[in-house]
Coordinates of C-alpha atoms in Angstrom, one line a residue:
M22 CA 14.0 16.1 7.4
R23 CA 12.5 18.7 9.7
S24 CA 11.5 22.0 8.2
K25 CA 13.9 24.9 9.0
R26 CA 11.4 27.7 8.4
L27 CA 10.7 30.2 11.1
T28 CA 7.2 31.4 11.9
T29 CA 6.6 35.0 12.5
I30 CA 3.9 34.8 15.1
A31 CA 4.2 37.6 17.6
S32 CA 0.8 37.4 19.2
A33 CA 0.1 35.9 22.6
V34 CA -1.7 32.5 22.9
V35 CA -5.3 33.0 22.1
V36 CA -7.8 31.0 24.1
G37 CA -11.6 30.9 24.0
L38 CA -11.8 30.8 20.2
A39 CA -15.2 32.0 19.0
L40 CA -16.6 29.4 16.7
A41 CA -18.1 31.1 13.7
G42 CA -21.4 29.8 12.3
C43 CA -20.4 29.9 8.7
S44 CA -18.3 27.8 6.3
T45 CA -15.6 30.3 5.7
T46 CA -12.3 29.0 7.0
A47 CA -10.0 30.9 9.3
A48 CA -7.2 30.3 6.8
D49 CA -9.4 32.1 4.2
D50 CA -9.4 35.1 6.6
A51 CA -5.7 34.8 7.5
A52 CA -4.9 38.2 6.0
G53 CA -7.2 39.9 8.5
G54 CA -6.9 37.6 11.5
G55 CA -4.3 36.0 13.7
S56 CA -3.4 33.1 11.5
T57 CA 0.1 33.5 10.0
T58 CA 1.0 31.4 7.0
A59 CA 4.7 30.7 6.8
E60 CA 6.7 30.2 3.6
G61 CA 7.5 26.6 2.8
D62 CA 10.8 25.0 2.0
G63 CA 9.6 21.6 0.5
T64 CA 10.9 19.5 3.4
V65 CA 7.8 17.7 4.9
D66 CA 8.9 14.1 5.3
K67 CA 7.0 13.1 8.4
I68 CA 3.4 14.0 9.3
L69 CA 1.6 13.4 12.6
F70 CA -2.1 12.6 12.2
D71 CA -3.9 13.4 15.4
Y72 CA -7.5 12.0 15.1
P73 CA -8.9 11.4 18.6
F74 CA -12.1 9.5 17.7
T75 CA -10.4 6.2 17.0
S76 CA -13.3 4.2 18.2
L77 CA -15.6 5.3 15.4
P78 CA -16.2 2.7 12.7
V79 CA -14.9 5.0 10.0
Y80 CA -11.4 5.3 11.5
G81 CA -10.0 2.1 10.0
A82 CA -10.9 3.3 6.5
I83 CA -9.3 6.7 7.2
V84 CA -6.0 5.1 8.3
N85 CA -5.9 2.9 5.2
I86 CA -6.4 5.8 2.8
I87 CA -3.8 7.9 4.6
E88 CA -1.2 5.1 4.5
Q89 CA -1.8 4.6 0.8
R90 CA -1.5 8.3 0.0
A91 CA 1.6 8.6 2.1
A92 CA 3.2 5.7 0.2
E93 CA 2.4 7.4 -3.1
K94 CA 3.9 10.7 -2.0
G95 CA 7.0 9.1 -0.3
V96 CA 6.3 10.6 3.2
E97 CA 5.8 8.9 6.6
V98 CA 2.7 9.4 8.7
V99 CA 2.5 8.6 12.4
F100 CA -0.7 8.4 14.4
T101 CA -1.8 9.3 17.9
N102 CA -4.2 7.3 20.0
D103 CA -6.2 9.9 22.1
E104 CA -9.2 7.7 22.8
G105 CA -11.4 10.8 22.4
D106 CA -10.0 12.3 25.6
L107 CA -8.8 15.9 25.6
Q108 CA -6.1 15.4 28.2
T109 CA -4.7 12.4 26.4
Q110 CA -4.7 14.5 23.2
V111 CA -2.8 17.3 24.8
S112 CA -0.3 14.8 26.3
Q113 CA 0.2 13.1 22.9
L114 CA 0.7 16.3 21.1
N115 CA 3.2 17.5 23.7
S116 CA 5.2 14.3 23.4
Y117 CA 5.6 14.8 19.6
L118 CA 6.4 18.5 19.8
T119 CA 10.2 17.9 20.1
S120 CA 10.1 14.9 17.7
D121 CA 11.1 15.0 14.0
V122 CA 7.6 15.4 12.6
D123 CA 7.4 18.3 10.1
A124 CA 3.6 18.8 10.3
V125 CA 0.6 17.9 12.4
V126 CA -2.9 17.4 11.1
S127 CA -5.1 17.5 14.2
F128 CA -8.9 17.1 14.9
P129 CA -9.1 19.1 18.1
V130 CA -11.4 17.7 20.9
D131 CA -11.5 21.3 22.1
P132 CA -9.9 23.8 19.7
A133 CA -9.5 26.5 22.4
S134 CA -7.5 24.2 24.6
L135 CA -5.1 23.4 21.8
E136 CA -4.3 27.0 20.7
G137 CA -1.2 27.2 22.8
I138 CA 0.1 23.8 21.6
A139 CA -0.6 24.8 18.0
Q140 CA 1.4 27.9 18.4
Q141 CA 4.3 26.0 19.9
Y142 CA 4.4 23.7 16.9
R143 CA 4.5 26.6 14.6
D144 CA 7.1 28.4 16.6
A145 CA 9.2 25.2 16.3
G146 CA 9.0 25.4 12.5
K147 CA 6.3 22.8 12.0
Y148 CA 3.1 23.2 10.1
W149 CA -0.3 22.9 11.9
V150 CA -3.4 21.9 9.9
T151 CA -6.7 21.8 11.6
Y152 CA -9.0 18.9 10.6
G153 CA -12.7 19.5 10.9
G154 CA -12.7 23.1 12.0
D155 CA -10.8 26.4 12.4
M156 CA -8.2 27.5 14.9
E157 CA -6.5 30.8 15.4
N158 CA -3.1 29.2 15.2
Q159 CA -3.1 27.2 12.0
D160 CA -1.5 27.2 8.6
A161 CA -4.5 25.6 6.8
T162 CA -7.8 23.8 7.6
L163 CA -9.5 20.7 6.2
Q164 CA -13.3 20.9 6.1
F165 CA -16.3 19.4 4.4
S166 CA -19.2 21.9 4.0
F167 CA -20.5 21.5 7.5
Y168 CA -23.6 23.8 7.4
Q169 CA -24.6 22.8 3.9
S170 CA -24.5 19.1 4.9
G171 CA -27.0 19.7 7.7
Y172 CA -29.2 21.9 5.7
D173 CA -29.5 19.5 2.8
L174 CA -30.3 16.7 5.1
G175 CA -32.9 18.7 7.0
V176 CA -34.7 19.8 3.8
D177 CA -34.8 16.2 2.5
A178 CA -36.1 14.8 5.8
A179 CA -38.8 17.5 6.0
E180 CA -40.0 16.9 2.4
W181 CA -40.1 13.2 3.0
A182 CA -42.0 13.6 6.3
I183 CA -44.7 15.8 4.8
E184 CA -45.2 13.4 1.9
N185 CA -45.2 10.2 3.9
V186 CA -46.3 11.0 7.5
G187 CA -47.9 14.4 7.6
P188 CA -46.9 18.1 8.1
D189 CA -46.8 17.7 11.9
A190 CA -44.6 14.5 12.0
E191 CA -42.5 14.1 15.1
V192 CA -38.7 14.5 14.7
I193 CA -35.8 13.6 17.0
L194 CA -32.5 15.4 16.5
L195 CA -29.2 13.8 17.6
T196 CA -27.0 16.8 17.7
E197 CA -23.3 17.5 18.2
T198 CA -22.7 21.0 19.5
E199 CA -19.3 20.8 21.3
R200 CA -17.3 21.5 18.2
Q201 CA -17.5 23.9 15.2
I202 CA -18.2 21.0 12.8
G203 CA -21.2 19.8 14.9
Q204 CA -22.5 23.3 15.6
E205 CA -22.7 24.2 12.0
R206 CA -24.2 20.9 11.0
T207 CA -26.8 21.0 13.7
Q208 CA -27.8 24.5 12.8
G209 CA -28.0 23.5 9.2
M210 CA -30.4 20.6 10.1
L211 CA -32.6 23.0 12.1
D212 CA -32.7 25.6 9.3
G213 CA -33.5 23.0 6.7
L214 CA -36.3 21.5 8.7
A215 CA -37.8 24.9 9.5
E216 CA -37.7 26.0 5.9
A217 CA -39.1 22.9 4.3
G218 CA -41.4 21.7 7.1
P219 CA -42.3 24.6 9.4
D220 CA -45.0 22.6 11.1
L221 CA -42.9 19.6 11.9
N222 CA -42.8 18.8 15.6
I223 CA -39.1 18.6 16.8
V224 CA -39.8 16.7 20.1
A225 CA -36.2 16.3 21.3
Q226 CA -32.6 17.4 20.6
Q227 CA -29.8 15.6 22.4
Q228 CA -26.0 15.5 22.1
T229 CA -25.1 12.1 20.6
V230 CA -21.9 11.0 18.7
T231 CA -21.1 7.3 18.8
P232 CA -23.2 4.3 17.8
D233 CA -23.6 3.3 21.5
E234 CA -24.7 6.8 22.4
G235 CA -27.1 6.8 19.4
L236 CA -28.6 3.5 20.6
S237 CA -29.0 4.5 24.2
T238 CA -30.3 8.0 23.5
T239 CA -32.8 7.0 20.9
T240 CA -34.0 4.1 23.0
S241 CA -34.7 6.5 25.8
L242 CA -36.4 9.1 23.6
L243 CA -38.6 6.5 21.9
A244 CA -40.0 5.6 25.3
Q245 CA -41.1 9.2 25.6
Y246 CA -42.0 9.7 21.9
P247 CA -43.0 6.4 20.5
N248 CA -44.6 8.0 17.4
A249 CA -41.4 9.7 16.3
S250 CA -41.0 9.0 12.6
V251 CA -37.9 10.9 11.8
V252 CA -34.4 10.8 13.4
L253 CA -31.6 13.0 12.1
A254 CA -28.0 12.7 13.4
A255 CA -25.3 15.3 13.0
V256 CA -22.8 12.3 13.2
G257 CA -23.4 9.3 11.0
D258 CA -22.3 6.8 13.6
A259 CA -24.9 8.1 16.0
A260 CA -27.5 7.4 13.2
Q261 CA -26.4 3.8 13.3
G262 CA -27.3 3.6 16.9
A263 CA -30.7 5.3 16.2
Y264 CA -31.4 2.8 13.5
Q265 CA -30.7 -0.1 15.8
A266 CA -32.8 1.4 18.6
L267 CA -35.8 1.7 16.3
V268 CA -35.4 -1.9 15.1
A269 CA -35.1 -3.0 18.7
A270 CA -38.3 -1.1 19.6
G271 CA -40.1 -3.2 17.0
R272 CA -40.0 -0.9 14.0
A273 CA -39.8 -2.9 10.7
E274 CA -36.6 -2.1 8.8
D275 CA -38.7 -1.3 5.7
D276 CA -41.3 0.7 7.7
P277 CA -42.8 3.2 5.2
Q278 CA -43.3 5.8 7.8
T279 CA -39.8 5.9 9.4
Y280 CA -36.9 8.0 8.2
V281 CA -33.3 7.9 9.7
G282 CA -30.7 10.2 8.2
G283 CA -27.2 11.1 9.1
L284 CA -24.1 12.9 8.0
D285 CA -20.9 11.0 7.1
P286 CA -22.7 7.6 6.9
N287 CA -20.6 4.5 7.7
L288 CA -20.6 1.2 5.9
F289 CA -23.5 -0.2 7.9
L290 CA -25.8 2.7 7.1
L291 CA -25.0 2.8 3.4
Q292 CA -25.7 -1.0 3.2
Q293 CA -29.1 -0.4 4.9
M294 CA -29.8 2.3 2.4
E295 CA -28.9 0.0 -0.5
A296 CA -31.2 -2.7 0.9
G297 CA -34.2 -0.3 0.9
N298 CA -34.4 0.0 4.6
F299 CA -35.3 3.1 6.6
F300 CA -31.9 4.7 6.6
R301 CA -33.0 6.9 3.8
A302 CA -30.6 9.8 3.2
A303 CA -27.1 11.1 4.0
T304 CA -24.9 13.9 2.8
Y305 CA -21.7 12.4 1.5
F306 CA -18.3 13.4 0.2
S307 CA -15.6 11.3 -1.1
L308 CA -13.8 9.9 2.0
E309 CA -10.7 9.2 -0.2
E310 CA -10.6 12.7 -1.5
L311 CA -11.0 14.2 1.9
V312 CA -8.5 12.0 3.7
A313 CA -5.8 12.2 1.0
N314 CA -5.6 15.9 2.0
V315 CA -4.1 14.8 5.3
V316 CA -1.0 14.2 3.2
D317 CA -1.5 16.7 0.4
V318 CA -2.1 19.9 2.4
P319 CA 1.1 19.7 4.4
L320 CA 3.0 19.0 1.3
A321 CA 1.4 22.0 -0.4
L322 CA 2.4 24.2 2.5
A323 CA 5.9 22.9 2.3
A324 CA 6.0 23.7 -1.4
G325 CA 5.1 27.3 -0.6
E326 CA 1.4 27.4 -1.3
S327 CA 0.0 30.2 0.8
D328 CA -3.5 28.8 1.5
P329 CA -4.1 25.1 0.5
S330 CA -7.1 24.9 2.8
V331 CA -9.9 22.6 1.6
D332 CA -13.7 22.7 2.1
L333 CA -15.0 19.8 0.1
P334 CA -18.5 20.0 -1.4
V335 CA -21.2 17.5 -0.3
T336 CA -23.8 15.5 -2.1
L337 CA -27.2 14.3 -0.8
V338 CA -27.3 10.5 -1.3
T339 CA -30.4 8.4 -1.3
A340 CA -31.2 4.8 -2.3
D341 CA -31.6 5.6 -6.0
D342 CA -28.2 7.3 -6.3
P343 CA -26.3 5.5 -9.0
N344 CA -23.1 6.1 -7.2
L345 CA -24.2 4.4 -4.0
P346 CA -22.3 1.1 -4.8
D347 CA -19.1 3.1 -5.3
Y348 CA -19.6 4.8 -1.9
I349 CA -20.1 1.4 -0.3
A350 CA -16.9 0.1 -1.9
E351 CA -15.0 3.2 -0.7
Q352 CA -16.0 2.3 2.8
G353 CA -14.7 -1.2 2.4
G354 CA -18.0 -3.0 1.5

């Protein structure tokens, strides 16, 4: 049944959202900002999950977890198929605006472009939860320690490079700077590298997200910098492409002077880590714990919780982590 609550938003649509370089969520700051949290009435029966990056290998695992959680909680979840395209995302969200969904959990391709739609959802008495960032118009946000993830990985890579290659080892960064999550992660990697390895030589930084992009970007950069020994990726799937590019370039998978690291590692990467290959580190959080919140946060809002926002802590995972087999199993391995 659709929520009957009324939002109290009186402000105009806010565009050009300034993306803050910290892990504090907008919902945390709701009392002093433009986000208005409405009172719940316990009637979230249908949730729209709007995750545009459906081509990423991790998407299948995400859907399975959500469907299991929804069954446990007795709610229905419907999914968009945006194909990573902003206009398609806008069209899909508009089409569901007048439907019977009670809440939307959306990973915005461009947060500023969705502010108006988010406000319309809230004006219509529906909850808006931002996945992977902050928006001005939101009831809650679902995050996973963006800056800390990058920082921890940068420190680990720098310490490894100094010990195994030398203080001036060449580093390639595969960045993601179009969204808050990527901006904070990328800055964290840069800060971690600078702090733990100030003399390391960062030879290239390039926007790269998918496995295919990771493969093509790294292949091109290796032609320019064949001695690069460290590749860090703000998106784990891009690290997969980097790994494959290094192997294609003739690098042995157990090369003692090569380090690939990434955030949100997928099943392929975790299996390479377990095998002792040169995918050496990742910052990890429980995918099940994160994605279950796609269901739990809207239900908490409906139950009247004022700020059920989540910012999950992360753990640096390496090959000797005793929990590595569990992480692989969680990814379906």
